[in-house]
XYZ file of C-alpha atoms in Angstrom:
611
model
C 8.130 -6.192 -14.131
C 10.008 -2.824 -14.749
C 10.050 -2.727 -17.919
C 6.281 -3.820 -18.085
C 5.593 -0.959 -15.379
C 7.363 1.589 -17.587
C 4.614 0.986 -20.582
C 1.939 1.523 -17.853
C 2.759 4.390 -15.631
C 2.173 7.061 -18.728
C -1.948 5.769 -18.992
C -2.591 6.616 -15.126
C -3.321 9.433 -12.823
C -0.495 10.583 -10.857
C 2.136 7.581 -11.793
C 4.285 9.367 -8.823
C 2.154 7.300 -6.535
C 3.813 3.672 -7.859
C 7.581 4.585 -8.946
C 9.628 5.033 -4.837
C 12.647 6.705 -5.309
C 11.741 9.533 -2.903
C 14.590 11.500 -1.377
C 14.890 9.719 2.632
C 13.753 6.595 1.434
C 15.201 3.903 2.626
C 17.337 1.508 0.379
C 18.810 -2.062 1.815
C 21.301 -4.367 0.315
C 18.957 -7.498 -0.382
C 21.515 -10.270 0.315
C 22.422 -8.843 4.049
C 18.385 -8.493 4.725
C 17.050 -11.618 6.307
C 13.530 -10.273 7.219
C 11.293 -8.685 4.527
C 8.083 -6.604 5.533
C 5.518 -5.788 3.380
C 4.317 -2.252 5.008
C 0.365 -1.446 3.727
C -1.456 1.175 4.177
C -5.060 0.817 2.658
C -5.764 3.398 0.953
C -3.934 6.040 -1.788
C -0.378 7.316 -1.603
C -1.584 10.783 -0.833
C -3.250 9.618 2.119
C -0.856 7.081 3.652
C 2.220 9.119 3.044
C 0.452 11.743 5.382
C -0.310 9.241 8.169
C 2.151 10.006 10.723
C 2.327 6.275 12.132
C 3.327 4.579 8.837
C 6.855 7.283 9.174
C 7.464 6.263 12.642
C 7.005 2.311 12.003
C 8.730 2.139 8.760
C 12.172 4.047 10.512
C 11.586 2.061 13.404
C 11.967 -1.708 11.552
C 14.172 -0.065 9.073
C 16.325 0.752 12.460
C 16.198 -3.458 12.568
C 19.458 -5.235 11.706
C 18.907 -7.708 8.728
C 15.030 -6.243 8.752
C 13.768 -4.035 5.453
C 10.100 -2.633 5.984
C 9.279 -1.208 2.123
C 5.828 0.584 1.533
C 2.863 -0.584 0.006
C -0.227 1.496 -1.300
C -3.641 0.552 -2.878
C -3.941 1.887 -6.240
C -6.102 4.039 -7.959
C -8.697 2.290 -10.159
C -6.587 2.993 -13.122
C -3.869 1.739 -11.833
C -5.650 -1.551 -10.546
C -7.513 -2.045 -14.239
C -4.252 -2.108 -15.471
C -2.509 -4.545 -13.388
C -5.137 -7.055 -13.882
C -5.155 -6.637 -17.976
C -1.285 -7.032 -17.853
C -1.260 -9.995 -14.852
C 0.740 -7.204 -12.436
C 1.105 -8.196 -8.916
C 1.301 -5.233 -6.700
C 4.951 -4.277 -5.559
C 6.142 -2.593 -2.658
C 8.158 0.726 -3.522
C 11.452 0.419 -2.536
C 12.550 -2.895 -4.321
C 9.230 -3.309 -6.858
C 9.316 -6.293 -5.521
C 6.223 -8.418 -4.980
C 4.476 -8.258 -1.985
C 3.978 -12.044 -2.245
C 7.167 -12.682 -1.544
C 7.506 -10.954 1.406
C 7.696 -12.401 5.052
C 5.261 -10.519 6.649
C 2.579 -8.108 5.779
C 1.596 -5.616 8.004
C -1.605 -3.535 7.734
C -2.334 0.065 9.725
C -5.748 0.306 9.780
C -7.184 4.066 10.611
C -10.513 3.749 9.257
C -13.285 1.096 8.975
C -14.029 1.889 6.032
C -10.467 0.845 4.829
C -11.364 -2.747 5.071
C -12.309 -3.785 1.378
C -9.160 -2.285 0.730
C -7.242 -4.722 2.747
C -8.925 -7.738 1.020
C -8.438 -6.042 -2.518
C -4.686 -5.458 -1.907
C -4.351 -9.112 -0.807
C -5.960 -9.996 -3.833
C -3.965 -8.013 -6.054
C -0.812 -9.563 -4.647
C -2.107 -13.087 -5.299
C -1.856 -13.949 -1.363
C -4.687 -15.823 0.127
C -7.544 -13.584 1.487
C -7.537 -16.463 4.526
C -5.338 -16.791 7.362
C -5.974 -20.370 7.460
C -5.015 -20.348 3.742
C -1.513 -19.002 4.401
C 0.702 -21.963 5.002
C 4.078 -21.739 6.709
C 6.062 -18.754 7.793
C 5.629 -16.923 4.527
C 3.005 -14.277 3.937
C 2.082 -13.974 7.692
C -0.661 -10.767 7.719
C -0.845 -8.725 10.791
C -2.157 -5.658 11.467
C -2.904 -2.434 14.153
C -4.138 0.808 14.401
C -7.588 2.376 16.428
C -9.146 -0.504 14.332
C -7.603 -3.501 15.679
C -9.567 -1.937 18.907
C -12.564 -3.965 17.576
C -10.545 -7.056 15.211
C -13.759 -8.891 14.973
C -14.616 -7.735 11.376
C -11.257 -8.882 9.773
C -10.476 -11.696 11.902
C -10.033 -14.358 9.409
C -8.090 -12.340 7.108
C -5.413 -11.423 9.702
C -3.447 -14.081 11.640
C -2.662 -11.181 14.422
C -3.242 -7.923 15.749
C -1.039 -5.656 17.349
C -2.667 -3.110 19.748
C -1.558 0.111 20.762
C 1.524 2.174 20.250
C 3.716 -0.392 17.807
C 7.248 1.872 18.566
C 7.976 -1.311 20.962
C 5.859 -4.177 20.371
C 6.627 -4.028 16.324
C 10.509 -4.550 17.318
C 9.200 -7.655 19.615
C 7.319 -8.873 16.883
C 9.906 -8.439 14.127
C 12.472 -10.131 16.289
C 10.484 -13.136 17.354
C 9.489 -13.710 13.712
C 13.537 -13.458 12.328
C 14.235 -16.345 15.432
C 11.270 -18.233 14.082
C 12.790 -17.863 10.426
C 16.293 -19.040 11.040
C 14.491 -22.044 13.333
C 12.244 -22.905 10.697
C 9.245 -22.314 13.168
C 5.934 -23.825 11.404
C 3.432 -21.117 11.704
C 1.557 -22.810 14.688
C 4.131 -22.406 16.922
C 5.011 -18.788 15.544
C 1.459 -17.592 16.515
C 1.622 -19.446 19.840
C 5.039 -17.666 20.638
C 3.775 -14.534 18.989
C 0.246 -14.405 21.143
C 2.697 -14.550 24.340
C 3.773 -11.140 23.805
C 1.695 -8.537 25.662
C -0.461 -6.406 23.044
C -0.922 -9.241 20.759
C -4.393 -11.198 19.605
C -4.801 -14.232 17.435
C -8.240 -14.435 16.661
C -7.660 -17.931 15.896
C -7.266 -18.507 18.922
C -10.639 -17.447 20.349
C -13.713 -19.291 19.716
C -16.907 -17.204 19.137
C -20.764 -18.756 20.233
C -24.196 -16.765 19.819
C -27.310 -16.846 21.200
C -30.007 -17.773 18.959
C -31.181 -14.163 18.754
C -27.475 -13.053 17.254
C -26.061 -11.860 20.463
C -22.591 -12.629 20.983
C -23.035 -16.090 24.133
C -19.416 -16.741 24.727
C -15.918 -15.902 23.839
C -13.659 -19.404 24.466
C -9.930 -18.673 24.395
C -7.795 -21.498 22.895
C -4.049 -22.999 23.105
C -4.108 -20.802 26.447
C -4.575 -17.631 25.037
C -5.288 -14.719 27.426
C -8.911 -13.781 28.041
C -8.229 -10.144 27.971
C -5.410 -8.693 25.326
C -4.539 -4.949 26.713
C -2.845 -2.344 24.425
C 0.616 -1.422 24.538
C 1.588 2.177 25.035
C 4.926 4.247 24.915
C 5.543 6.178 28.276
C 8.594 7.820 27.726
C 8.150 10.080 24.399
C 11.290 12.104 24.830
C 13.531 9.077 24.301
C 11.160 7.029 22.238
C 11.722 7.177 17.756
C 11.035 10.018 16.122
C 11.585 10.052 12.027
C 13.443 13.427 11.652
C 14.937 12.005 8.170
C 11.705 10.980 7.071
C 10.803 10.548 3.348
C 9.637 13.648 1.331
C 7.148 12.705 -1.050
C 7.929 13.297 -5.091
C 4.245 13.942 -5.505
C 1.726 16.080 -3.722
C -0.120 14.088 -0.659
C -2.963 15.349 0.952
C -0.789 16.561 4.471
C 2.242 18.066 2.386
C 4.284 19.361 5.511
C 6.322 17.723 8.369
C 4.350 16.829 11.952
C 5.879 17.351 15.572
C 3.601 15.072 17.867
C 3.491 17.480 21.140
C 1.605 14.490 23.222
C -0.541 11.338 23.215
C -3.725 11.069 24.464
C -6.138 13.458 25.856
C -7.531 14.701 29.045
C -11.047 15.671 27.477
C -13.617 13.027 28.430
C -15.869 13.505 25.441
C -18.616 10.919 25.456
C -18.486 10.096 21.830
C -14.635 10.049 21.011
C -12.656 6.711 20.517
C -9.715 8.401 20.438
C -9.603 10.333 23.663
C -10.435 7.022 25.376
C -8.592 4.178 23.076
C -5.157 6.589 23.102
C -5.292 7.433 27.126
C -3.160 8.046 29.197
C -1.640 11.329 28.511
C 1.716 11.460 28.092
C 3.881 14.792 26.974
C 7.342 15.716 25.010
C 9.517 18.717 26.784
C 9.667 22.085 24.721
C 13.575 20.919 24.571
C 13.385 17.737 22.493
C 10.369 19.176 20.586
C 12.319 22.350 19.196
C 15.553 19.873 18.559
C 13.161 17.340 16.327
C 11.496 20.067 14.790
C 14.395 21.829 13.679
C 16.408 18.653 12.721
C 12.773 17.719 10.451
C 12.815 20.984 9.004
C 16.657 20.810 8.005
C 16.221 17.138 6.368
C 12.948 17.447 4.936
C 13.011 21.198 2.835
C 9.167 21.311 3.812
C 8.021 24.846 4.509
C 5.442 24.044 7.137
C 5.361 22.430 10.244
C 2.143 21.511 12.470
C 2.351 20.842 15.873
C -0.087 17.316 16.197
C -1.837 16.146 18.984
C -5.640 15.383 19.693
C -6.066 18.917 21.321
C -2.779 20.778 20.886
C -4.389 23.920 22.885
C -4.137 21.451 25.974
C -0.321 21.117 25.698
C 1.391 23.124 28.883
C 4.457 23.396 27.083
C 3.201 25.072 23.948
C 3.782 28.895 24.870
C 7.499 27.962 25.638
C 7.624 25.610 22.207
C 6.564 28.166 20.122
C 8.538 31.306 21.227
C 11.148 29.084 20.660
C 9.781 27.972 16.972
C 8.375 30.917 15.911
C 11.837 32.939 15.657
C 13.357 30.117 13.995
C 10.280 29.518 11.085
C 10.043 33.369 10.362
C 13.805 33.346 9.860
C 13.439 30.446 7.846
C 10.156 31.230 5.951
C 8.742 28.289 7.558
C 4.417 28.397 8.426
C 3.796 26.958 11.684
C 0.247 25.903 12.178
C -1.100 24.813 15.112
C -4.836 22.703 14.995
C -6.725 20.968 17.046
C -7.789 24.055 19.219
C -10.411 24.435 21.627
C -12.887 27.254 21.923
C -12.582 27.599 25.611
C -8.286 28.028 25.531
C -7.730 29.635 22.612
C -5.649 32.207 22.403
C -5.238 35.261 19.792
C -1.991 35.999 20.837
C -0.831 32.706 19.764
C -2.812 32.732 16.528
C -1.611 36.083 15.815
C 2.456 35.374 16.122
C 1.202 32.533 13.752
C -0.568 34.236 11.520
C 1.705 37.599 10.936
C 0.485 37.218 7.148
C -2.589 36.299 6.035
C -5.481 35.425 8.909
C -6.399 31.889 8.193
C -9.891 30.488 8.831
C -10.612 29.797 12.324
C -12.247 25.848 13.201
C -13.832 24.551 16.578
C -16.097 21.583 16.928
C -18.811 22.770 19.513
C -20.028 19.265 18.232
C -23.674 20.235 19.675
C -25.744 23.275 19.666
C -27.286 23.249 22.967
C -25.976 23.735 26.535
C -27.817 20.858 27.851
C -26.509 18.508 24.716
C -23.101 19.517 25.319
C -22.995 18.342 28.761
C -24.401 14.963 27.408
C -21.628 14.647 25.496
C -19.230 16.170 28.280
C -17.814 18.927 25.705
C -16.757 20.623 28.496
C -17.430 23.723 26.580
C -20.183 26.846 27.088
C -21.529 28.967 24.639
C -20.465 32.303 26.592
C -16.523 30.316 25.993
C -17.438 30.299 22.403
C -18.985 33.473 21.745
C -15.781 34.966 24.003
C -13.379 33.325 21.324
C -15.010 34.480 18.617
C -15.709 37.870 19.972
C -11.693 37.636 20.471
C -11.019 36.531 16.173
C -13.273 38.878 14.711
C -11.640 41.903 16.988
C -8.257 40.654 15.513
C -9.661 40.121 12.020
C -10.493 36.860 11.867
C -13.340 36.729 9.072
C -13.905 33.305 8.422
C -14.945 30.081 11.324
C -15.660 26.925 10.470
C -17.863 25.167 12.825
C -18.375 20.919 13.041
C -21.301 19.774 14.792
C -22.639 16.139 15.001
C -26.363 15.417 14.637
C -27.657 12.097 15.898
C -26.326 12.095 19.421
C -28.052 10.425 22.308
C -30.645 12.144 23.764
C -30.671 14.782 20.819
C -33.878 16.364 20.255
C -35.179 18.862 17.746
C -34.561 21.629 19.887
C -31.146 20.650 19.943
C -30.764 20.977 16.300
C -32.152 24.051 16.206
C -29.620 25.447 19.047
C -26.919 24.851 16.394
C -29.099 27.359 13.693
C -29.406 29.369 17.089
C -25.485 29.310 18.172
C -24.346 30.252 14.401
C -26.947 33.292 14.515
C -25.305 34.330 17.909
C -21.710 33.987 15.923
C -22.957 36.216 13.444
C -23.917 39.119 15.778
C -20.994 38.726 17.742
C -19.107 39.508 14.257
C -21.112 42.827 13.523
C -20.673 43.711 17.302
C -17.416 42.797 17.292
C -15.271 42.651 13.965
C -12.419 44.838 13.073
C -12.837 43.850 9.378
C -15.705 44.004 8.059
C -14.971 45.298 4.207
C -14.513 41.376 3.915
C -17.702 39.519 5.120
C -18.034 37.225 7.120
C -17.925 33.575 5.898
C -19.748 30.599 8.497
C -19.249 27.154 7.460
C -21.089 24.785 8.928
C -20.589 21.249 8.577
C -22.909 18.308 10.613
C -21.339 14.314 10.995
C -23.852 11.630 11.397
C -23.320 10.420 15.250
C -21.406 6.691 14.857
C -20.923 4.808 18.255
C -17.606 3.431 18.797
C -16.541 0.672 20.975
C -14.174 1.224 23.961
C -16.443 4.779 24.853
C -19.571 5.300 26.952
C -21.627 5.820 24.004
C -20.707 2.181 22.768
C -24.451 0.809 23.656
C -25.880 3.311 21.964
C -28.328 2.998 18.923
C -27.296 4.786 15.582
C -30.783 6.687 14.370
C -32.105 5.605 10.743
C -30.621 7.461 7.967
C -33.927 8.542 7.072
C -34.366 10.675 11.081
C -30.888 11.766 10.268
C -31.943 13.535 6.809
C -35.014 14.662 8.350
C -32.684 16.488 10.931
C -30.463 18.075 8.544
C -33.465 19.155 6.385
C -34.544 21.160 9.919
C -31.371 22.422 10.264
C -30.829 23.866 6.910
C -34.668 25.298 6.909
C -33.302 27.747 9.825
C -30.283 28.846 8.599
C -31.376 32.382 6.477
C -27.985 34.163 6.137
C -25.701 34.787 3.092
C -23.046 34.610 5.385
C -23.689 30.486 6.217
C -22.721 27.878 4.485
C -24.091 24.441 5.423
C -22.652 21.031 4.626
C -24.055 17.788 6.204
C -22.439 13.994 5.611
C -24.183 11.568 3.325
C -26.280 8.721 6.201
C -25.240 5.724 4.283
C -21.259 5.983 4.997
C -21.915 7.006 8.320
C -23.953 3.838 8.361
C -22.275 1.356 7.202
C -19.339 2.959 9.460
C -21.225 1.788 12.738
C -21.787 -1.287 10.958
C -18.375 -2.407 10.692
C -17.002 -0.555 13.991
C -19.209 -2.512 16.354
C -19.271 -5.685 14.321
C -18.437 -9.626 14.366
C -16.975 -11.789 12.620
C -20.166 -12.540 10.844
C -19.340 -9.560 8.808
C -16.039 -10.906 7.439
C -18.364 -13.136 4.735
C -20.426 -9.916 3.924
C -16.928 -7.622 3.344
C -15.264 -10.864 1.462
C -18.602 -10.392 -0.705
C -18.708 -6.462 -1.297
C -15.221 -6.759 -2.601
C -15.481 -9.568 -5.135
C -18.916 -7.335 -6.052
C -16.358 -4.557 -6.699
C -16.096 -2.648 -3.687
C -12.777 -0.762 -3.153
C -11.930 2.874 -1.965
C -14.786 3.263 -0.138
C -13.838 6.554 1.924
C -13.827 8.253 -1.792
C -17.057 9.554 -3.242
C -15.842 8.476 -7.208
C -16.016 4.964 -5.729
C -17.992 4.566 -2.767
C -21.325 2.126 -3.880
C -23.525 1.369 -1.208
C -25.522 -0.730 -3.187
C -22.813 -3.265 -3.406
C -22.957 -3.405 0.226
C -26.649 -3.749 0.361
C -26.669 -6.506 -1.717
C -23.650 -8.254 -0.182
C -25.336 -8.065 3.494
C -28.563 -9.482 1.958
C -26.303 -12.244 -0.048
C -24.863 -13.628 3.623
C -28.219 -13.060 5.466
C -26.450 -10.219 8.080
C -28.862 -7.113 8.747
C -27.181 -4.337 9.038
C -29.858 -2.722 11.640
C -28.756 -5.306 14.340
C -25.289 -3.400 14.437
C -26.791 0.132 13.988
C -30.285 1.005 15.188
C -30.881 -1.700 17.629
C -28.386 -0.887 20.562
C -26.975 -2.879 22.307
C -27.632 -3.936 25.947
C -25.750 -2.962 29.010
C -25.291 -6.915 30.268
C -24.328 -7.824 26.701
C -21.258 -9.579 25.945
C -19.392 -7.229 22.753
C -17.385 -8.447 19.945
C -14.327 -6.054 21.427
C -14.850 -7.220 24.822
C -11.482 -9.252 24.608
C -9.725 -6.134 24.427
C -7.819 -3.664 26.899
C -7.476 -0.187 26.207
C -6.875 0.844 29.560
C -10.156 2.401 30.126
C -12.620 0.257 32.824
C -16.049 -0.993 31.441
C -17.227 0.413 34.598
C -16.236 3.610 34.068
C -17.939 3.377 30.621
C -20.899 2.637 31.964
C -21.220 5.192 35.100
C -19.729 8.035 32.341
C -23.123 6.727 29.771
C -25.492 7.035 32.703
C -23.868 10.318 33.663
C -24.507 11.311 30.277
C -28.471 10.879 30.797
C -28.222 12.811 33.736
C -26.934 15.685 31.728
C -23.841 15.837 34.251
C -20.311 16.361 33.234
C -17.142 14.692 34.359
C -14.247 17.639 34.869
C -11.087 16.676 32.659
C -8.097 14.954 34.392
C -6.300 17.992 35.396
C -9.136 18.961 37.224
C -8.936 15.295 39.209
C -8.577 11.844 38.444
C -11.947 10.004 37.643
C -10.674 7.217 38.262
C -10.691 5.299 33.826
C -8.035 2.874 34.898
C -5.680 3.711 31.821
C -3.255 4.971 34.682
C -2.701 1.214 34.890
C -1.072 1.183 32.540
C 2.334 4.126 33.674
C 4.850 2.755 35.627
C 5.027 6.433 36.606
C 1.405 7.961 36.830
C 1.464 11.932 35.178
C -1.939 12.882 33.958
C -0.636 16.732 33.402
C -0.090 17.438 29.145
C-alpha cells in the first residue's frame, strides 16, 4: 500500500491531506494496542483538522490504555478516482492502515449535509454500508455530533449514536467494547450492553410505524431499550481534557490557529438556533485554567493565533480578566488574539482595540432580521438603536468595514421585513458619514442572507421551510433596494438550504433516498465544485420520498417527530410556549436575566446558569 500510495500522491491536489506524520501526532506500538478506532470525519482534511471536537476525542481515547484512535478523512475527488483505478482502500493516517480492519469506526457528524460522505467513506473502505451487514465485533460504526440530535436519516448505517459531549461517554464506550473484545461478546449482546449506557441509541432497537398519510404513528422500543435517550454533558470544564499538545497540521486547513473554548452553551434563547438549545446548559472555564491552556497550546503548537471559541464569546464574564492576562503575553510573543462570536448589543471597542493594535479588522454581527418586530419573533434580543450604537462606536475608532448576516425565510417574515434589512444597512451607512474617523478609506457593507432551515430540538421545529422559488423572489426584493457602492450583497443558493431541512427533520425513509444519491455520485456536497442537486432530485423520485413533506408542509403541533426519542435537556413544552411566544411577537429575557424554566438544568448536579 505505501509504495502504491507513493506513485499516487504526486497526481493529486494537496497530497499533505493523505501522508500523517504531523508534528503531535500520536504514534502507538501496534502489538501493546488491543483496541483500534477508526476516527472519521466526513469531509476534507482542511475542514476536519479545524473541528475542535475531533482534537479533544482523538487525545481523549489516545489517553486509553491499549486504545489507538488514528484519523480518517474523505478525499478529494482526485484522490477518490484514484483509489478506485488502483483498488486503494482508504487508510487512516497514523498507521495507513485500513480502516476495514479496524474495531470500531466512529463518525462526528457537524453537518447534514455530510451524510453521503459517510456512506462514500464506508464504501471506499470496503465495509458494509448496513449495520445489519456488519457481522461480529469487527467494524462496529457509531457516531455523534449536533446530528445524532435527529439519527433518523442514518439509522441503518450506524449501529449507535452517542449524544452529547463524548469527553466521558466515548471512554465508557471504548471500555465496554475492549471487555466485549477480550470476552468475545457477539455483537447482540455488545449493543444490548452498549444501549445501557446513558447517552446511547441503537436505532435497531426502535421500531418505526406511520400513518397512512406519512406521519410518523408510533415509535416501539425493543430488547428494553429506553423510550427517551437524553444527551450527555460535561459539567466540570476546568478539570475536564483539553488537547494542549494537539497536532499541527503539515498543510494549510481552513482554521489554521489554536482554539481556547471559554464555555459551552448559551444563554441567548434565539428561536431558530439548534445550537443554543441542543448545547444548553451553560457551563464556564475560570480566567486561571484558560490563560494556563492557552499558554501551554501556544508553547506546543508554534501557531501565531489564538481565538477564544464559544457560541457568543461577548457573553463570557470572565473575558475582561482573560484577556488582560493574554493580551501581554501574545504581544510579547507576536501572537494575534481574535475574539468572534460578538454581539452587537455588548460589544466593546476597548476590547477590539487592545486586539486590534495593528491593522482594524472587519467587524461581523448577525442582526439575523431587519425589523424590530421580526427580531423579537426570533427573540434576538437585540434593537436597532444597540446596533447603530456599536457601529456608531467602530467607525469613531476606525472601523471601515461590517459584515452583516441576516436570514430570510423566517416565520412570520413579510416583505416589509425584508425591506427593514435594505432599511437597517442604509441607517449603517449614515451612521458611518456621521460618525467615522476614517473616511479616506470607504466604507465597505457586506451583506450576506441564509435561507431560514428549521431544526429539531428548537421552537421553530414545526415550522414550514418557504419554496425556493418565495425565497429567490425575496432576495430579488432585497437586492432591488440596496443602491449604494458601498454594499455588497450575497444571498445562499435555495436548493442546499433545501435539501438541508430535508435531511435535518427527516426519517428513516430517507436512508434509501441518501443510499441512492451516493451510488448516483453524490459526495462533498457542502462544496460548490461538487454539490449536484439533480442527483438528489432524481434519487428522491427513484424511492418515491417527496421532499416537500419534510420542507414546506410543517409539521403539526400533536405530531409525533422522528427526534422525539431524544433528550437534549430542553422540555417540548417549553418549545412549544417559546413558538407561540414567537407569534405573539414577545421575547423571553436570556437566563441571566431569570430562569425560564427549559429543563436543561436537569441535567447539573450543581445548577449555575451565569457564563
Amino acid at each position: 500500500m505505501t509504495e502504491l500510495l507513493q506513485r499516487i500522491l504526486p497526481t493529486v491536489q494537496k497530497p499533505a491531506r493523505y501522508t500523517g506524520g504531523e508534528f503531535h501526532e500520536i504514534q502507538k506500538n501496534p502489538e501493546e494496542v488491543r483496541v483500534n478506532i477508526a476516527f472519521c470525519f466526513p469531509d476534507t482534511y482542511e475542514i476536519g483538522m479545524s473541528n475542535l471536537g475531533m482534537r479533544i476525542l482523538y487525545g481523549v481515547m489516545n489517553g486509553m490504555e491499549g486504545v489507538w484512535c488514528q484519523r480518517v478523512f474523505a478525499p478529494w475527488g482526485d484522490m477518490e478516482q484514484a483509489q478506485q483505478e488502483h483498488n486503494l482502500p482508504l487508510w487512516a493516517l497514523e498507521s495507513r492502515k485500513p480502516v476495514k480492519d479496524f474495531d470500531m469506526i466512529a463518525f462526528t457528524i457537524g453537518y447534514e449535509m455530510c451524510y453521503t460522505n459517510i456512506l462514500n467513506m464506508l464504501s471506499l473502505s470496503g465495509v458494509p454500508l448496513h449495520a445489519c451487514e456488519r457481522k461480529g465485533l469487527k467494524n462496529i460504526v457509531f457516531a455523534g455530533g449536533v446530528c445524532a440530535f435527529n439519527p433518523e436519516p442514518l439509522a441503518p448505517f450506524v449501529d449507535f449514536f452517542s449524544l452529547g459531549e463524548g469527553e466521558d461517554i466515548t471512554v465508557e464506550i471504548v471500555s465496554l467494547y475492549d471487555r466485549a473484545k477480550a470476552e468475545t461478546w457477539t455483537k447482540e449482546a455488545f449493543l444490548k450492553e452498549v444501549s445501557k449506557i446513558p447517552g446511547i441509541y441503537v436505532p435497531s432497537f426502535y421500531e418505526h410505524q406511520y400513518h397512512d398519510d406519512g406521519t410518523l404513528a408510533s415509535i416501539v422500543p425493543l430488547n428494553d431499550a429506553p423510550a427517551r435517550v437524553t444527551k450527555r454533558i460535561v459539567e466540570d470544564l476546568d478539570s475536564a481534557y483539553w488537547p494542549t499538545k494537539t497536532i499541527v497540521p503539515s498543510t494549510e486547513i481552513v482554521h489554521d490557529r489554536a482554539n481556547l473554548e471559554v464555555f459551552r452553551g448559551c444563554i441567548r434563547g434565539c428561536r431558530f438556533c439548534q445550537a443554543g438549545f441542543s448545547c444548553r446548559p451553560v457551563r464556564k472555564k475560570s480566567p486561571e485554567v484558560l490563560y494556563r491552556q492557552a499558554v501551554e497550546t501556544m508553547e506546543d503548537s508554534g501557531h501565531n493565533e489564538i481565538t477564544l471559541s464559544s457560541l457568543s464569546t461577548s457573553d463570557y464574564r470572565g473575558l475582561k480578566a482573560l484577556t488582560d492576562e493574554l493580551i501581554p503575553y501574545c504581544h510579547s510573543n507576536n501572537i494575534n488574539l481574535s475574539v468572534p462570536s460578538l454581539r452587537a448589543d455588548n460589544f466593546s471597542r476597548e476590547l477590539m482595540e487592545k486586539l486590534q493594535t495593528v491593522r482594524k479588522s472587519g467587524l461581523t454581527f448577525a442582526p439575523e432580521a431587519g425589523t424590530q418586530r421580526l427580531r423579537d419573533v426570533i427573540n434576538k434580543n437585540l434593537t436597532e438603536e444597540e446596533i447603530l450604537t456599536t457601529c456608531a462606536n467602530a467607525f469613531s475608532g476606525g472601523w471601515n468595514n461590517v459584515k452583516l448576516y441576516f436570514m430570510l425565510g423566517l416565520p412570520t417574515e413579510t416583505d416589509e421585513d425584508v425591506l427593514g434589512i435594505a432599511e437597517l444597512v442604509y441607517k449603517i451607512i449614515q451612521t458611518w458619514k456621521a460618525e467615522s474617523s476614517n473616511k479616506k478609506r470607504g466604507l465597505r457593507v457586506h451583506v450576506a442572507t441564509a435561507f431560514f432551515v428549521p431544526k429539531p430540538h428548537t421552537p421553530f421545529q414545526w415550522e414550514q421551510q418557504i419554496t425556493a422559488e418565495e425565497y429567490l423572489r425575496r432576495c430579488k426584493l432585497l437586492k432591488s433596494h440596496f443602491y449604494s457602492k458601498s454594499i455588497e450583497y450575497d444571498y445562499h443558493a435555495p436548493d442546499l438550504s433545501r435539501l438541508e431541512a430535508v435531511m435535518a427533520r427527516g426519517d428513516r425513509r430517507l436512508a434509501p433516498v441518501i443510499e441512492e444519491a451516493v451510488k448516483s455520485g453524490a459526495r462533498l456536497d457542502g462544496w460548490d465544485e461538487y454539490f449536484r442537486y439533480d442527483l438528489w432530485l432524481d434519487a428522491f423520485q427513484k424511492c418515491g420520498v417527496d421532499m416537500d413533506f419534510y420542507t414546506t408542509r410543517g409539521y403539526g403541533e400533536d405530531e409525533l417527530l422522528p427526534w422525539d426519542t431524544i433528550d437534549v435537556g430542553v422540555s417540548k413544552k417549553f418549545l412549544l410556549r417559546e413558538r407561540r411566544l414567537a407569534y405573539a411577537g414577545t421575547v423571553t429575557p436570556d437566563c441571566r436575566e431569570g430562569c425560564a424554566g427549559c429543563g436543561a438544568n436537569c441535567l447539573l448536579k450543581e445548577v449555575d446558569c451565569d457564563a
